[in-house]
mmCIF file of C-alpha atoms and ligand atoms in Angstrom:
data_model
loop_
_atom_site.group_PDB
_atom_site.id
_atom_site.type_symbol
_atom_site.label_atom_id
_atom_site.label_comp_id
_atom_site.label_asym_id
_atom_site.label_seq_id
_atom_site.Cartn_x
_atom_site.Cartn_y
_atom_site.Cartn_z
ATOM 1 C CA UNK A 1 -8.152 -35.948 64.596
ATOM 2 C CA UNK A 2 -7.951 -32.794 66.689
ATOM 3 C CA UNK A 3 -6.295 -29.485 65.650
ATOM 4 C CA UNK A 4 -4.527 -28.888 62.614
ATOM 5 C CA UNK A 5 -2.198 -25.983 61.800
ATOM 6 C CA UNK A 6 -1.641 -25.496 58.430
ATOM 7 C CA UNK A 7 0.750 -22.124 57.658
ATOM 8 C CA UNK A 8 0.146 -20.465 54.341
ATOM 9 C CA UNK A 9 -3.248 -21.589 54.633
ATOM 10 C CA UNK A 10 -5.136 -18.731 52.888
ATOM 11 C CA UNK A 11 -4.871 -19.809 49.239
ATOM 12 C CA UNK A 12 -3.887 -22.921 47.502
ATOM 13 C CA UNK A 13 -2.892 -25.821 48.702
ATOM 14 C CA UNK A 14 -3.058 -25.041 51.863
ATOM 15 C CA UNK A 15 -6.613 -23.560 51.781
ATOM 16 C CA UNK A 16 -7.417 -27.040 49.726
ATOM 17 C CA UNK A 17 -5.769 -28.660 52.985
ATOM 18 C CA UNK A 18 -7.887 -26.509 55.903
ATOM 19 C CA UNK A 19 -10.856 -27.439 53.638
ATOM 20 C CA UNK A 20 -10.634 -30.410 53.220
ATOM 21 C CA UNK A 21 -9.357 -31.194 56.886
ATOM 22 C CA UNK A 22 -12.736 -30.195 58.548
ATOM 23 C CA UNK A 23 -15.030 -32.090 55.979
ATOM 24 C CA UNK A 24 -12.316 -34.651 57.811
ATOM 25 C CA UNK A 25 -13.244 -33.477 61.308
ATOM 26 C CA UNK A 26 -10.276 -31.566 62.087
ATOM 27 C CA UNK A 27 -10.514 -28.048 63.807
ATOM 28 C CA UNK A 28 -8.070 -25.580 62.000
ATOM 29 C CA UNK A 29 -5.976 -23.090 62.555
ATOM 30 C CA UNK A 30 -4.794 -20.900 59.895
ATOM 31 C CA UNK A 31 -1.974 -19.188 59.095
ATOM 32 C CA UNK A 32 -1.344 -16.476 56.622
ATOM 33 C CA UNK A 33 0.678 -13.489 56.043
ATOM 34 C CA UNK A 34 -0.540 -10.991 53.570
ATOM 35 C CA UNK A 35 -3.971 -12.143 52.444
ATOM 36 C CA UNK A 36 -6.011 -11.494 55.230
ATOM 37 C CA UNK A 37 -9.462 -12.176 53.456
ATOM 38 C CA UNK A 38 -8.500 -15.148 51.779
ATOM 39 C CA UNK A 39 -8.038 -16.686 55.508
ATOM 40 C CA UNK A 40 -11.247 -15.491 56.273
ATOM 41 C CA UNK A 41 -12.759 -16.987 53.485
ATOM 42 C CA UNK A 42 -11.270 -20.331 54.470
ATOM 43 C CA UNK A 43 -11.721 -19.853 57.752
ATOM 44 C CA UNK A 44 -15.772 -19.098 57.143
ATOM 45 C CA UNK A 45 -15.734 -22.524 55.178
ATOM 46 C CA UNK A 46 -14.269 -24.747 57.551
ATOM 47 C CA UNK A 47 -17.256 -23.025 60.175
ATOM 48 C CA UNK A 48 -19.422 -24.197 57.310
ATOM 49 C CA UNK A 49 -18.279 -27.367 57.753
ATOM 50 C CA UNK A 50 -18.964 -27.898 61.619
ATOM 51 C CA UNK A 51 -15.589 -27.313 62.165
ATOM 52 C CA UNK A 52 -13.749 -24.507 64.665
ATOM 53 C CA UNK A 53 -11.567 -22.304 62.727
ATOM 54 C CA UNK A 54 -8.422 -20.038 64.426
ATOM 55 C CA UNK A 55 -6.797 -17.719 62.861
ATOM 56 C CA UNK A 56 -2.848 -17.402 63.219
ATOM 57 C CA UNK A 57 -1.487 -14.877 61.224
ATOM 58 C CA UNK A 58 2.469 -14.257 61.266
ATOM 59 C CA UNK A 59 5.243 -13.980 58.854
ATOM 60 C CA UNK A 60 6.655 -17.427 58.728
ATOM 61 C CA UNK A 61 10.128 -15.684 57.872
ATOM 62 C CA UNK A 62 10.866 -14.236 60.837
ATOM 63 C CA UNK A 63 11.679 -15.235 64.640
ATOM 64 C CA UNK A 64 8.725 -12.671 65.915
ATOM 65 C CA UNK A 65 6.157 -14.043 63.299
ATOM 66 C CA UNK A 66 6.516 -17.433 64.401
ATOM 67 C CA UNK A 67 6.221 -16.671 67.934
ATOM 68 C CA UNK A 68 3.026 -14.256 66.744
ATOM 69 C CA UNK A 69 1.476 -17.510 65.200
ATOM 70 C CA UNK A 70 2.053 -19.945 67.822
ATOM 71 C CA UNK A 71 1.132 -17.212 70.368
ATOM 72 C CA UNK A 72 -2.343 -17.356 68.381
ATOM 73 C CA UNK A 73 -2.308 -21.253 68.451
ATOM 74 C CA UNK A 74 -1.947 -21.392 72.292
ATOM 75 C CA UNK A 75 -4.636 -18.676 73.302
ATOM 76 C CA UNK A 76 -7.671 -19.698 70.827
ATOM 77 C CA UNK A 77 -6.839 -23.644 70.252
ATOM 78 C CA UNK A 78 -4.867 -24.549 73.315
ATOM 79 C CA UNK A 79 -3.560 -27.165 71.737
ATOM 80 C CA UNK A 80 -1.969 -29.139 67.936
ATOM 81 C CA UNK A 81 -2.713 -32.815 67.025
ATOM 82 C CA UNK A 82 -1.306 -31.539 63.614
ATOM 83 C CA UNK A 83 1.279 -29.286 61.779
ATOM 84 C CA UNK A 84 0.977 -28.455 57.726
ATOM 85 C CA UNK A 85 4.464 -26.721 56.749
ATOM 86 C CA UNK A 86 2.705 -25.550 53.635
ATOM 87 C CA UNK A 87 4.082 -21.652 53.779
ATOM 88 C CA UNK A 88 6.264 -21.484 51.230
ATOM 89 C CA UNK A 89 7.252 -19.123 47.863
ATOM 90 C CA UNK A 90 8.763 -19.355 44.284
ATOM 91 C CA UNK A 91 10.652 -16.604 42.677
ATOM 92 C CA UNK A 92 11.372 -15.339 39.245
ATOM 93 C CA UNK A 93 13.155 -17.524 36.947
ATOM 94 C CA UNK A 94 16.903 -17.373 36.415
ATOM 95 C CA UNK A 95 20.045 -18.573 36.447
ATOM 96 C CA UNK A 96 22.256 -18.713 39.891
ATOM 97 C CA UNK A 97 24.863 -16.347 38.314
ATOM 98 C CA UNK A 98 22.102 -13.934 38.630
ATOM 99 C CA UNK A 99 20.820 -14.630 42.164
ATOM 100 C CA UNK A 100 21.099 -11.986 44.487
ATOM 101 C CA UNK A 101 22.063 -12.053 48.818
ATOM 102 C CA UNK A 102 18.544 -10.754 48.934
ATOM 103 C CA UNK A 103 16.803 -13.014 47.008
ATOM 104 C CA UNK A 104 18.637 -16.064 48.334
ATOM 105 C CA UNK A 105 17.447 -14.882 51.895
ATOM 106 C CA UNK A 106 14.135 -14.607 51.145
ATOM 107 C CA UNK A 107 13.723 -18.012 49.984
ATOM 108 C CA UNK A 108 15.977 -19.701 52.794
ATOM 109 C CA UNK A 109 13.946 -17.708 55.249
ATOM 110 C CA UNK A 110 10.573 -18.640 54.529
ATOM 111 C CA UNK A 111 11.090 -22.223 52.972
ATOM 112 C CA UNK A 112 13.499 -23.247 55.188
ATOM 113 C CA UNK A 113 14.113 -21.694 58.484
ATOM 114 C CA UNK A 114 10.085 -20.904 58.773
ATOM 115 C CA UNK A 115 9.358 -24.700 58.317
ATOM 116 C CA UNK A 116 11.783 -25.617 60.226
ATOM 117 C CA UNK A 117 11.019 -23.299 63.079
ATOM 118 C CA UNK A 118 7.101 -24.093 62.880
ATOM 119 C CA UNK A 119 8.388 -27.882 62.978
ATOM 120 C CA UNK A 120 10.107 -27.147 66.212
ATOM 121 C CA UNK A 121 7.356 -24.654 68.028
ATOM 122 C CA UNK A 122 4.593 -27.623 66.949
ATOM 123 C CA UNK A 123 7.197 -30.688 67.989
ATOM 124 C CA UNK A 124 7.571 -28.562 71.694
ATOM 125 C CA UNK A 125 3.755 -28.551 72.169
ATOM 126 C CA UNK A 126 3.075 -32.069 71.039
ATOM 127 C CA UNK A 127 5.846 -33.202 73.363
ATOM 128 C CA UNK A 128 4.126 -31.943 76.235
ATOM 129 C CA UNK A 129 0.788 -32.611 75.328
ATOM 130 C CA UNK A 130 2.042 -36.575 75.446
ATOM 131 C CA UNK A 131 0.239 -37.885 73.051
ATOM 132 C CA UNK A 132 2.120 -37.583 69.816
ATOM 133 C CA UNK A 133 0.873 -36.039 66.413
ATOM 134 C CA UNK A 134 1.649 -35.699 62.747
ATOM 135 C CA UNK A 135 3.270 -33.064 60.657
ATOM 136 C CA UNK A 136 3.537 -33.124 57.313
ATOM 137 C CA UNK A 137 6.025 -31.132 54.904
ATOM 138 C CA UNK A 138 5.201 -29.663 51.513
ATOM 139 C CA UNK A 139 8.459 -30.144 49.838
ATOM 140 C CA UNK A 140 8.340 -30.032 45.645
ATOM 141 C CA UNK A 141 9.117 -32.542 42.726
ATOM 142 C CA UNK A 142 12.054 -29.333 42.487
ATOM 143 C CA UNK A 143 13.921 -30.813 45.217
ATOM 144 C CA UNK A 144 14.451 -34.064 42.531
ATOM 145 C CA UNK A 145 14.611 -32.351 39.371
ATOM 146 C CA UNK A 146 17.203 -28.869 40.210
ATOM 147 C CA UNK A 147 14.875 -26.551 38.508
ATOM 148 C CA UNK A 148 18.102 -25.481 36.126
ATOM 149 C CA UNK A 149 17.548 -22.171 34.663
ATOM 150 C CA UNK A 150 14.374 -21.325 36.501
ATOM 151 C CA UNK A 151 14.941 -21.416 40.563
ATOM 152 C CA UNK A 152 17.519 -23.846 42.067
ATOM 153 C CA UNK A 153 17.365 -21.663 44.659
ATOM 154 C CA UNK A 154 13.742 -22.952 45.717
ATOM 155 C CA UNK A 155 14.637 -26.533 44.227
ATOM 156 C CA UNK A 156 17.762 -26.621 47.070
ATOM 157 C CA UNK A 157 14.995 -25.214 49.521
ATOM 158 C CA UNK A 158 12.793 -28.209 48.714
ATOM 159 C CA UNK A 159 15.682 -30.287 49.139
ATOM 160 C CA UNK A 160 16.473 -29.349 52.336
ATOM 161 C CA UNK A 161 12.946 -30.106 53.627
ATOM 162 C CA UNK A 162 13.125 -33.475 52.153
ATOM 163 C CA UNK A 163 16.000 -33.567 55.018
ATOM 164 C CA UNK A 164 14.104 -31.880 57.953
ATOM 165 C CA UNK A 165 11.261 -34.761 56.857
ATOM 166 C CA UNK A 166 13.998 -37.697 57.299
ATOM 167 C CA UNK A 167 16.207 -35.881 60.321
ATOM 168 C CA UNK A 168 13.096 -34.789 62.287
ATOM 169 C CA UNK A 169 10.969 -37.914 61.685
ATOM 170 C CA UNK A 170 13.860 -39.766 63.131
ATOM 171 C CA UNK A 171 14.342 -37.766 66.380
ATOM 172 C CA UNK A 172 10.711 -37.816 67.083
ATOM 173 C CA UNK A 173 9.044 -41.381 66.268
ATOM 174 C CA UNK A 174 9.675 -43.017 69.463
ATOM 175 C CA UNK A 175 6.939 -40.105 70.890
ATOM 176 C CA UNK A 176 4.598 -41.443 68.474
ATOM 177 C CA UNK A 177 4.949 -38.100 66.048
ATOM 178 C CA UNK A 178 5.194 -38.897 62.919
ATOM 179 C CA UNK A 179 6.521 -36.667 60.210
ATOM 180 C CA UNK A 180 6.199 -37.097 56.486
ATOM 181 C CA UNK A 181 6.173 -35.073 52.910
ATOM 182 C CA UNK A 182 5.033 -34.558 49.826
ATOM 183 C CA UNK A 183 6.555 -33.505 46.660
ATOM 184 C CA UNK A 184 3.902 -31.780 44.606
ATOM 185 C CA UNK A 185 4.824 -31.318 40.992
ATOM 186 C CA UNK A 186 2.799 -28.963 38.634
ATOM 187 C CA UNK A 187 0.349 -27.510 40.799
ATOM 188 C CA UNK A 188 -2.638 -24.941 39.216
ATOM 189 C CA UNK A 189 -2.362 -22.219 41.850
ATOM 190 C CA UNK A 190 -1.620 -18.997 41.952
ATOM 191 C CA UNK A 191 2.162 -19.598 42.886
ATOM 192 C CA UNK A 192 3.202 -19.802 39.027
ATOM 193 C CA UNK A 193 2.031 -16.396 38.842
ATOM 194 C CA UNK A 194 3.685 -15.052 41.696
ATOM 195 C CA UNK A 195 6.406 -16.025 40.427
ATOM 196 C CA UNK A 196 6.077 -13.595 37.252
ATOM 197 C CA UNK A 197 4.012 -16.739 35.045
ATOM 198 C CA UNK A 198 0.796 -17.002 35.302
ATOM 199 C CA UNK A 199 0.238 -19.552 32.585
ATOM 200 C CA UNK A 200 3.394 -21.635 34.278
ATOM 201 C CA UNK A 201 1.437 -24.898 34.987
ATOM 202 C CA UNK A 202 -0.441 -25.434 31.694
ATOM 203 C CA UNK A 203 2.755 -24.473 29.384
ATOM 204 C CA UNK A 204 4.884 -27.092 30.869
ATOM 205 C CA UNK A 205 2.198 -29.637 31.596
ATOM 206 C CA UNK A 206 3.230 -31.621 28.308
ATOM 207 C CA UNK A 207 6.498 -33.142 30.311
ATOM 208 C CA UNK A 208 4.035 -34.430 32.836
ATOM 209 C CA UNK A 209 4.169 -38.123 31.861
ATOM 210 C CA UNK A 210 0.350 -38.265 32.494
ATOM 211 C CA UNK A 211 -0.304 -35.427 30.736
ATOM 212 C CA UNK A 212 -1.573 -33.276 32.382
ATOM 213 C CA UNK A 213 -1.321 -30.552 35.566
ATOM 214 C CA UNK A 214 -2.416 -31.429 39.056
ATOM 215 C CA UNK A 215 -4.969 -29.669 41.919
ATOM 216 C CA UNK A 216 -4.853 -28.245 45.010
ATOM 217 C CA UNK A 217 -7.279 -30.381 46.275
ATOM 218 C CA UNK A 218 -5.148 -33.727 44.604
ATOM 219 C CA UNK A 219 -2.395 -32.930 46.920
ATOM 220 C CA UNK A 220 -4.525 -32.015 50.146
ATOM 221 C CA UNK A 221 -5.981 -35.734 49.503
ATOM 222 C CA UNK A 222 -2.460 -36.956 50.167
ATOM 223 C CA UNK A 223 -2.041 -34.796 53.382
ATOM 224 C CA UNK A 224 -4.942 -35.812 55.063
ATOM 225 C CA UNK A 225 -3.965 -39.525 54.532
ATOM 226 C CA UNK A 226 -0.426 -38.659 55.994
ATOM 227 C CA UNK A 227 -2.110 -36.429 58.704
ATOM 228 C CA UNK A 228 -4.377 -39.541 59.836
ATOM 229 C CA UNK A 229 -4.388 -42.589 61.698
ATOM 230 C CA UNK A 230 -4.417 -44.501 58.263
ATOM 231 C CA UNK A 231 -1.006 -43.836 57.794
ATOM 232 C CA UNK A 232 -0.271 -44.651 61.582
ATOM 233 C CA UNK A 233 3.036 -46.337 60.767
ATOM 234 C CA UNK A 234 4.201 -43.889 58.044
ATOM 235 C CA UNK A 235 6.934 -41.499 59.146
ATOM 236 C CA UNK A 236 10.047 -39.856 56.895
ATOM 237 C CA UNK A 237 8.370 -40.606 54.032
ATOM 238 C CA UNK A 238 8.327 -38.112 51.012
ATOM 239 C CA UNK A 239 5.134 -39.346 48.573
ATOM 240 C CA UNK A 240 5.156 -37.847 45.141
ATOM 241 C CA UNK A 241 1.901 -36.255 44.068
ATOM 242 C CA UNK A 242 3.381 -35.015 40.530
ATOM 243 C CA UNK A 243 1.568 -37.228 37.685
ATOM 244 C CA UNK A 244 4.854 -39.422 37.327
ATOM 245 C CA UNK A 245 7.254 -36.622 36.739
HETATM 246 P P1 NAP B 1 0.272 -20.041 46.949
HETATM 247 O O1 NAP B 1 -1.158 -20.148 46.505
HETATM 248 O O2 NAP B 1 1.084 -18.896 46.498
HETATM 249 O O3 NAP B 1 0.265 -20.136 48.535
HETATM 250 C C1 NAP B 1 1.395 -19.813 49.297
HETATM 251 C C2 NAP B 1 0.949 -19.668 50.732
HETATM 252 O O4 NAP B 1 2.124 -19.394 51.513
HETATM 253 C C3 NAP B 1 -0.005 -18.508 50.935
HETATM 254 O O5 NAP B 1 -1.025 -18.913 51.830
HETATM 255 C C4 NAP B 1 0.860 -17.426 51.553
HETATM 256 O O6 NAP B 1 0.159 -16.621 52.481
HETATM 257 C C5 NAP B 1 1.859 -18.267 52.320
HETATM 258 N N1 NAP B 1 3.073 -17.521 52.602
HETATM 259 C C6 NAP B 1 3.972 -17.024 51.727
HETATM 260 N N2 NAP B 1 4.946 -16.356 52.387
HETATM 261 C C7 NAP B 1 4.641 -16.434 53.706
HETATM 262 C C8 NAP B 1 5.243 -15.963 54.884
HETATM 263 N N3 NAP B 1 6.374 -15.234 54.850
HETATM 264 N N4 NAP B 1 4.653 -16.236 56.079
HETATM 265 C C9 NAP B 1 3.505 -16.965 56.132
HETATM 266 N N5 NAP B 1 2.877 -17.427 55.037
HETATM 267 C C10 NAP B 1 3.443 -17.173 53.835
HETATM 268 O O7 NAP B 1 1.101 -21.319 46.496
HETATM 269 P P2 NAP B 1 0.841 -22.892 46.559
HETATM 270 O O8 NAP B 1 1.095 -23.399 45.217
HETATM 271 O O9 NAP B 1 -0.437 -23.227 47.245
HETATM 272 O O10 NAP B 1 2.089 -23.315 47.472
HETATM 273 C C11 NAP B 1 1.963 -23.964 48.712
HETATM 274 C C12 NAP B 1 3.192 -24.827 48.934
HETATM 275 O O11 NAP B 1 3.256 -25.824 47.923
HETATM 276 C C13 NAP B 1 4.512 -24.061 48.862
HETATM 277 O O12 NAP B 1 5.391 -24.526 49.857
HETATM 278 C C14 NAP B 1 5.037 -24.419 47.474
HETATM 279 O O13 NAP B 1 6.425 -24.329 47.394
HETATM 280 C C15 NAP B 1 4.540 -25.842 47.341
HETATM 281 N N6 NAP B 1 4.494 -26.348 45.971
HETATM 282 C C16 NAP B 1 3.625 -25.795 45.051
HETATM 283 C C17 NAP B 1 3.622 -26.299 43.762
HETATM 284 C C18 NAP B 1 2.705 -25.768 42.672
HETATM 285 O O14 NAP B 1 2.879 -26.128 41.499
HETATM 286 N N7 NAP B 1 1.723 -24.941 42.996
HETATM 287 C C19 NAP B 1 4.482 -27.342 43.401
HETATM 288 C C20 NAP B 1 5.335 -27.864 44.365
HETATM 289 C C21 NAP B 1 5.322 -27.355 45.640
HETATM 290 P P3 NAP B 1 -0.268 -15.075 52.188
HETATM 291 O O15 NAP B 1 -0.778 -15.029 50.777
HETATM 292 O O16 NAP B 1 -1.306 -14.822 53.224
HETATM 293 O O17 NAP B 1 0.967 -14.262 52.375
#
C-alpha cells in the first residue's frame, strides 16, 4: 500500500477505484479534468475513510496537463506506490469513413499519449524511489472486439494500451514494477452517455453471455487485486472484467 494515483478519478470507475482503494488503505491522489466537484466528492470520501486524499487536476491530453498533475503529485504526496491509467473517453458512434483529423486526435491524445505519458512520469518516480510499484491500465473488451460501426477509433486506442501493458511491463519488471490491465466490457457509467447514449449499457447488455451489464465498483475489485501484493507476481497481464463477452 502507499499512494495511489488514479487519473480520471472523479466519476466512474475511477471514483469506484479511489473509493475503494482507501477502504484498502491506500492514500489517493486524484486526477480530473472538468468535474471539479465530483473530485471533491471523492476526495471527501476517501477522508471519510481514514485515508489522505490529493487532488491533481490536469488535462491528461496535453504535455502541460501532465506536468500540472504530477507537479500536484510531488508537492502534496511526495511520493506514488501506484498509478491507475483510468482517464480515458468514448465518442459518438460511426463509421471510420466518417472520422474526422479532429476527432481522431482527441481520442489518440487522451487514451493513448496521456496514458502513456502518466505511465512514464509515474515509472520516473518509482524508479527513484527504489522500491518498485504497480500500475495498472484500463484498456476495454473494444480493443478485442473492433467496435465496427460504433468507434474503432477508441477500440484501436484500447488496443494500443493492451501494448503499453505488455511493452512497459517488460522494460520495468526487473525493478519490481509491475504493470497490468483490464478490459472492462459493458460498464453502467456515465461514459455511454457521453458518448451521445445514455441507455448504451442496458440496450446491448443481451450479448453479454451472462446477461447482464457490469459496475464500477466490479471492475475497481479487479484493480485493487492487480494494485496489491496479492498479485505480487502478476505483470503484462490484461484480465477481462466483461461477463464473458
Ligand atoms: P467516465 O465516468 O466518463 O469517466 C471518465 C473519466 O476520465 C472522468 O473522471 C474524466 O474526468 C476523465 N477524463 C476524461 N478526459 C480527460 C482528460 N483529458 N484529462 C483528464 N481526465 C480526463 O467513464 P468510465 O466509464 O468511468 O471510464 C473510465 C475508463 O474505463 C475509460 O478509460 C474508459 O475507456 C474505460 N472503459 C469504460 C467502459 C464502460 O462501459 N463504462 C468499458 C470499457 C472501458 P473529468 O470528468 O473530470 O473531465
Amino acid at each position: 500500500m502507499g499512494i495511489v494515483l488514479v487519473t480520471g478519478g472523479s466519476t466512474g470507475i475511477g471514483a469506484a477505484v479511489a473509493r475503494m482503494a482507501a477502504t484498502r488503505g491506500w492514500d489517493v491522489a486524484i486526477n480530473y479534468h472538468s468535474s471539479i466537484e465530483a473530485a471533491e466528492a471523492v476526495a471527501a470520501e476517501v477522508r471519510a475513510a481514514g485515508q489522505r486524499a490529493f487532488m491533481c487536476p490536469g488535462d491528461i491530453a496535453t504535455a502541460e496537463g501532465v506536468a500540472r498533475i504530477f507537479e500536484a503529485l510531488d508537492r502534496e504526496a511526495g511520493r506514488i506506490d501506484a498509478l491507475v491509467n483510468n482517464a480515458g473517453v468514448v465518442d459518438v458512434a460511426t463509421k471510420v469513413t466518417e472520422m474526422t483529423h479532429a476527432r481522431l486526435r482527441r481520442m489518440f491524445d487522451i487514451n493513448v499519449i496521456g496514458a502513456f505519458l502518466a505511465a512514464k512520469e509515474a515509472v520516473l518516480r518509482m524508479q527513484a524511489q527504489g522500491s518498485g510499484g504497480s500500475i495498472v491500465n484500463i484498456s476495454s473488451a473494444a480493443a478485442r472486439l473492433g467496435s465496427a460501426n460504433l468507434y474503432v477509433d477508441y477500440a484501436a486506442s484500447k488496443a494500443a494500451i493492451d501494448i503499453l501493458t505488455k511493452g512497459l511491463s517488460d522494460e520495468v519488471a526487473a525493478q519490481g514494477i509491475r504493470v497490468n490491465g483490464i478490459r472492462p466490457g459493458l460498464i453502467e457509467t456515465e461514459i455511454h452517455a457521453k458518448g451521445g447514449e445514455p441507455d448504451r449499457a442496458q440496450r446491448l447488455a443481451h450479448v453479454v453471455p451472462m446477461q447482464r451489464t457490469g459496475t464500477a465498483d466490479e471492475v475497481a475489485e479487479a484493480v485493487l487485486w492487480l494494485m496489491s501484493d496479492a498479485a505480487s507476481y502478476v505483470t503484462g497481464a490484461t484480465l477481462d472484467v466483461s461477463g464473458g463477452r
